[in-house]
Amino acid sequence: MELTWNSENPARWDAPKQRIIGSAPAGIFDSRFTELTTGAPLSGDWWRIDADGKPVGYAWLDAVWGDAEITVAVDESAREKGIGTYTLDNLERVAREKGLNRLYNTVRPNHPDRAKVSSWFEKRGYSASADGSLMRAVATRG
């Protein structure tokens, strides 16, 4: 399986995002995604992950004051095949290139797989806090 990392600039809501993000069970992503219409502009930086030319995931990064919130979204049919790790590795690379200090992701209390997703981030060096945030330093020390 060949994975590619594709910058979306400008990013817009489309059918593959609706399939992977918009139709996810409640609690996984921000509920505002269910309100978007095709072609709506999206804030932050977005990347599409393709496997053999087919969209299988998305990455989002929104930088504020030297840190960035991230989202990793993988199509349900493509999970547990390394796509999430590929996506997170690329987000961390982009963050270092941008000179960011830390990345964080919040796993919502009503996420149906909260413990599994939190554990996945923790195994990749993210530290959990009581509010569900998981954070990791990415800045290169010089």
PDB file of C-alpha atoms in Angstrom:
ATOM      1  CA  MET A   1       0.000   0.000   0.000  1.00  0.00           C
ATOM      2  CA  GLU A   2       1.457   3.336  -1.064  1.00  0.00           C
ATOM      3  CA  LEU A   3       0.495   6.268   1.189  1.00  0.00           C
ATOM      4  CA  THR A   4       0.694   9.874   0.042  1.00  0.00           C
ATOM      5  CA  TRP A   5       0.470  13.094   2.077  1.00  0.00           C
ATOM      6  CA  ASN A   6      -1.456  15.760   0.159  1.00  0.00           C
ATOM      7  CA  SER A   7      -1.758  19.369   1.294  1.00  0.00           C
ATOM      8  CA  GLU A   8      -5.196  20.906   0.752  1.00  0.00           C
ATOM      9  CA  ASN A   9      -4.872  24.605   0.131  1.00  0.00           C
ATOM     10  CA  PRO A  10      -7.469  25.960   0.299  1.00  0.00           C
ATOM     11  CA  ALA A  11      -9.222  23.242   2.258  1.00  0.00           C
ATOM     12  CA  ARG A  12     -12.913  22.743   1.577  1.00  0.00           C
ATOM     13  CA  TRP A  13     -15.545  20.335   2.851  1.00  0.00           C
ATOM     14  CA  ASP A  14     -16.115  17.559   0.324  1.00  0.00           C
ATOM     15  CA  ALA A  15     -17.587  14.068  -0.056  1.00  0.00           C
ATOM     16  CA  PRO A  16     -14.499  12.163   1.206  1.00  0.00           C
ATOM     17  CA  LYS A  17     -14.337  14.345   4.350  1.00  0.00           C
ATOM     18  CA  GLN A  18     -18.060  13.779   4.865  1.00  0.00           C
ATOM     19  CA  ARG A  19     -17.528  10.004   4.593  1.00  0.00           C
ATOM     20  CA  ILE A  20     -14.519   9.859   6.942  1.00  0.00           C
ATOM     21  CA  ILE A  21     -15.193  12.711   9.392  1.00  0.00           C
ATOM     22  CA  GLY A  22     -18.777  13.874   9.003  1.00  0.00           C
ATOM     23  CA  SER A  23     -20.346  10.449   9.365  1.00  0.00           C
ATOM     24  CA  ALA A  24     -18.263   9.359  12.368  1.00  0.00           C
ATOM     25  CA  PRO A  25     -20.217   8.430  15.518  1.00  0.00           C
ATOM     26  CA  ALA A  26     -21.107  11.253  17.908  1.00  0.00           C
ATOM     27  CA  GLY A  27     -18.307  12.215  20.281  1.00  0.00           C
ATOM     28  CA  ILE A  28     -15.401  11.560  17.943  1.00  0.00           C
ATOM     29  CA  PHE A  29     -15.162  14.876  16.077  1.00  0.00           C
ATOM     30  CA  ASP A  30     -16.558  18.348  16.617  1.00  0.00           C
ATOM     31  CA  SER A  31     -20.314  18.252  15.968  1.00  0.00           C
ATOM     32  CA  ARG A  32     -20.004  21.336  13.750  1.00  0.00           C
ATOM     33  CA  PHE A  33     -18.693  19.062  10.984  1.00  0.00           C
ATOM     34  CA  THR A  34     -22.218  17.655  10.604  1.00  0.00           C
ATOM     35  CA  GLU A  35     -23.463  21.136   9.653  1.00  0.00           C
ATOM     36  CA  LEU A  36     -21.044  21.782   6.771  1.00  0.00           C
ATOM     37  CA  THR A  37     -22.125  21.834   3.157  1.00  0.00           C
ATOM     38  CA  THR A  38     -20.058  20.720   0.181  1.00  0.00           C
ATOM     39  CA  GLY A  39     -17.551  23.414  -0.763  1.00  0.00           C
ATOM     40  CA  ALA A  40     -17.549  25.155   2.631  1.00  0.00           C
ATOM     41  CA  PRO A  41     -14.106  26.594   3.464  1.00  0.00           C
ATOM     42  CA  LEU A  42     -12.234  25.024   6.393  1.00  0.00           C
ATOM     43  CA  SER A  43      -9.917  26.773   8.830  1.00  0.00           C
ATOM     44  CA  GLY A  44      -6.468  25.594   9.789  1.00  0.00           C
ATOM     45  CA  ASP A  45      -4.137  23.430   7.730  1.00  0.00           C
ATOM     46  CA  TRP A  46      -5.512  20.227   6.165  1.00  0.00           C
ATOM     47  CA  TRP A  47      -3.916  17.215   4.498  1.00  0.00           C
ATOM     48  CA  ARG A  48      -5.528  14.262   2.758  1.00  0.00           C
ATOM     49  CA  ILE A  49      -3.934  10.850   3.102  1.00  0.00           C
ATOM     50  CA  ASP A  50      -4.392   8.602   0.093  1.00  0.00           C
ATOM     51  CA  ALA A  51      -3.715   4.864  -0.061  1.00  0.00           C
ATOM     52  CA  ASP A  52      -3.084   3.793  -3.618  1.00  0.00           C
ATOM     53  CA  GLY A  53      -4.841   6.950  -4.836  1.00  0.00           C
ATOM     54  CA  LYS A  54      -7.956   6.635  -2.633  1.00  0.00           C
ATOM     55  CA  PRO A  55      -8.669   9.048   0.287  1.00  0.00           C
ATOM     56  CA  VAL A  56      -8.338   7.070   3.540  1.00  0.00           C
ATOM     57  CA  GLY A  57      -7.643   9.784   6.084  1.00  0.00           C
ATOM     58  CA  TYR A  58      -7.251  13.429   6.990  1.00  0.00           C
ATOM     59  CA  ALA A  59      -4.968  15.474   9.184  1.00  0.00           C
ATOM     60  CA  TRP A  60      -5.728  18.898  10.610  1.00  0.00           C
ATOM     61  CA  LEU A  61      -3.412  21.319  12.412  1.00  0.00           C
ATOM     62  CA  ASP A  62      -4.402  24.663  13.908  1.00  0.00           C
ATOM     63  CA  ALA A  63      -1.490  26.638  15.367  1.00  0.00           C
ATOM     64  CA  VAL A  64      -1.933  29.250  18.096  1.00  0.00           C
ATOM     65  CA  TRP A  65       0.847  30.835  20.147  1.00  0.00           C
ATOM     66  CA  GLY A  66       3.474  28.251  19.245  1.00  0.00           C
ATOM     67  CA  ASP A  67       1.357  25.171  19.941  1.00  0.00           C
ATOM     68  CA  ALA A  68      -1.127  23.409  17.684  1.00  0.00           C
ATOM     69  CA  GLU A  69      -4.262  21.367  18.076  1.00  0.00           C
ATOM     70  CA  ILE A  70      -4.349  18.368  15.757  1.00  0.00           C
ATOM     71  CA  THR A  71      -6.887  15.898  14.452  1.00  0.00           C
ATOM     72  CA  VAL A  72      -6.140  12.510  12.927  1.00  0.00           C
ATOM     73  CA  ALA A  73      -9.020  10.894  11.030  1.00  0.00           C
ATOM     74  CA  VAL A  74      -8.784   7.490   9.348  1.00  0.00           C
ATOM     75  CA  ASP A  75     -11.528   5.800   7.343  1.00  0.00           C
ATOM     76  CA  GLU A  76     -13.044   2.983   9.399  1.00  0.00           C
ATOM     77  CA  SER A  77     -12.245   0.444   6.661  1.00  0.00           C
ATOM     78  CA  ALA A  78      -8.550   1.454   6.703  1.00  0.00           C
ATOM     79  CA  ARG A  79      -7.849   1.404  10.441  1.00  0.00           C
ATOM     80  CA  GLU A  80      -5.055  -0.598  12.064  1.00  0.00           C
ATOM     81  CA  LYS A  81      -2.959  -0.518   8.886  1.00  0.00           C
ATOM     82  CA  GLY A  82      -0.449   2.159   9.968  1.00  0.00           C
ATOM     83  CA  ILE A  83      -2.280   5.102   8.418  1.00  0.00           C
ATOM     84  CA  GLY A  84      -2.829   6.856  11.756  1.00  0.00           C
ATOM     85  CA  THR A  85       0.855   6.543  12.656  1.00  0.00           C
ATOM     86  CA  TYR A  86       1.845   7.775   9.179  1.00  0.00           C
ATOM     87  CA  THR A  87      -0.492  10.744   9.657  1.00  0.00           C
ATOM     88  CA  LEU A  88       0.777  11.591  13.147  1.00  0.00           C
ATOM     89  CA  ASP A  89       4.426  11.318  12.031  1.00  0.00           C
ATOM     90  CA  ASN A  90       3.732  13.776   9.220  1.00  0.00           C
ATOM     91  CA  LEU A  91       1.884  16.190  11.520  1.00  0.00           C
ATOM     92  CA  GLU A  92       4.862  16.150  13.895  1.00  0.00           C
ATOM     93  CA  ARG A  93       7.266  16.789  10.980  1.00  0.00           C
ATOM     94  CA  VAL A  94       5.155  19.730   9.783  1.00  0.00           C
ATOM     95  CA  ALA A  95       5.011  21.115  13.338  1.00  0.00           C
ATOM     96  CA  ARG A  96       8.822  21.003  13.639  1.00  0.00           C
ATOM     97  CA  GLU A  97       9.171  22.684  10.221  1.00  0.00           C
ATOM     98  CA  LYS A  98       6.814  25.447  11.404  1.00  0.00           C
ATOM     99  CA  GLY A  99       8.842  25.873  14.614  1.00  0.00           C
ATOM    100  CA  LEU A 100       5.952  24.850  16.860  1.00  0.00           C
ATOM    101  CA  ASN A 101       6.558  23.787  20.448  1.00  0.00           C
ATOM    102  CA  ARG A 102       3.822  21.264  21.205  1.00  0.00           C
ATOM    103  CA  LEU A 103       0.979  19.377  19.576  1.00  0.00           C
ATOM    104  CA  TYR A 104      -2.185  18.431  21.398  1.00  0.00           C
ATOM    105  CA  ASN A 105      -5.349  16.486  20.751  1.00  0.00           C
ATOM    106  CA  THR A 106      -8.426  16.298  22.937  1.00  0.00           C
ATOM    107  CA  VAL A 107     -10.301  13.033  23.177  1.00  0.00           C
ATOM    108  CA  ARG A 108     -13.817  14.037  24.181  1.00  0.00           C
ATOM    109  CA  PRO A 109     -15.416  12.428  27.266  1.00  0.00           C
ATOM    110  CA  ASN A 110     -18.192  10.959  25.081  1.00  0.00           C
ATOM    111  CA  HIS A 111     -15.809   9.463  22.495  1.00  0.00           C
ATOM    112  CA  PRO A 112     -16.950   5.830  22.042  1.00  0.00           C
ATOM    113  CA  ASP A 113     -13.323   4.547  22.073  1.00  0.00           C
ATOM    114  CA  ARG A 114     -11.814   7.127  24.427  1.00  0.00           C
ATOM    115  CA  ALA A 115      -9.512   4.734  26.294  1.00  0.00           C
ATOM    116  CA  LYS A 116      -8.221   3.091  23.091  1.00  0.00           C
ATOM    117  CA  VAL A 117      -7.545   6.392  21.313  1.00  0.00           C
ATOM    118  CA  SER A 118      -5.911   7.935  24.392  1.00  0.00           C
ATOM    119  CA  SER A 119      -3.690   4.868  24.768  1.00  0.00           C
ATOM    120  CA  TRP A 120      -2.739   5.086  21.083  1.00  0.00           C
ATOM    121  CA  PHE A 121      -1.512   8.674  21.554  1.00  0.00           C
ATOM    122  CA  GLU A 122       0.252   7.830  24.814  1.00  0.00           C
ATOM    123  CA  LYS A 123       2.180   5.000  23.116  1.00  0.00           C
ATOM    124  CA  ARG A 124       3.441   7.634  20.687  1.00  0.00           C
ATOM    125  CA  GLY A 125       4.822   9.932  23.411  1.00  0.00           C
ATOM    126  CA  TYR A 126       1.771  12.055  24.248  1.00  0.00           C
ATOM    127  CA  SER A 127       1.034  12.790  27.904  1.00  0.00           C
ATOM    128  CA  ALA A 128      -2.570  12.720  29.072  1.00  0.00           C
ATOM    129  CA  SER A 129      -4.194  15.274  31.358  1.00  0.00           C
ATOM    130  CA  ALA A 130      -7.413  15.067  33.359  1.00  0.00           C
ATOM    131  CA  ASP A 131      -9.399  17.082  30.791  1.00  0.00           C
ATOM    132  CA  GLY A 132      -8.756  14.530  28.039  1.00  0.00           C
ATOM    133  CA  SER A 133      -6.004  16.514  26.322  1.00  0.00           C
ATOM    134  CA  LEU A 134      -2.947  14.664  25.114  1.00  0.00           C
ATOM    135  CA  MET A 135       0.180  16.740  24.491  1.00  0.00           C
ATOM    136  CA  ARG A 136       3.653  16.173  23.116  1.00  0.00           C
ATOM    137  CA  ALA A 137       6.632  18.495  22.641  1.00  0.00           C
ATOM    138  CA  VAL A 138       7.838  18.565  19.043  1.00  0.00           C
ATOM    139  CA  ALA A 139      10.270  21.483  18.967  1.00  0.00           C
ATOM    140  CA  THR A 140      13.821  20.643  18.085  1.00  0.00           C
ATOM    141  CA  ARG A 141      16.183  21.706  20.802  1.00  0.00           C
ATOM    142  CA  GLY A 142      19.140  23.517  19.441  1.00  0.00           C
TER     143      GLY A 142
END
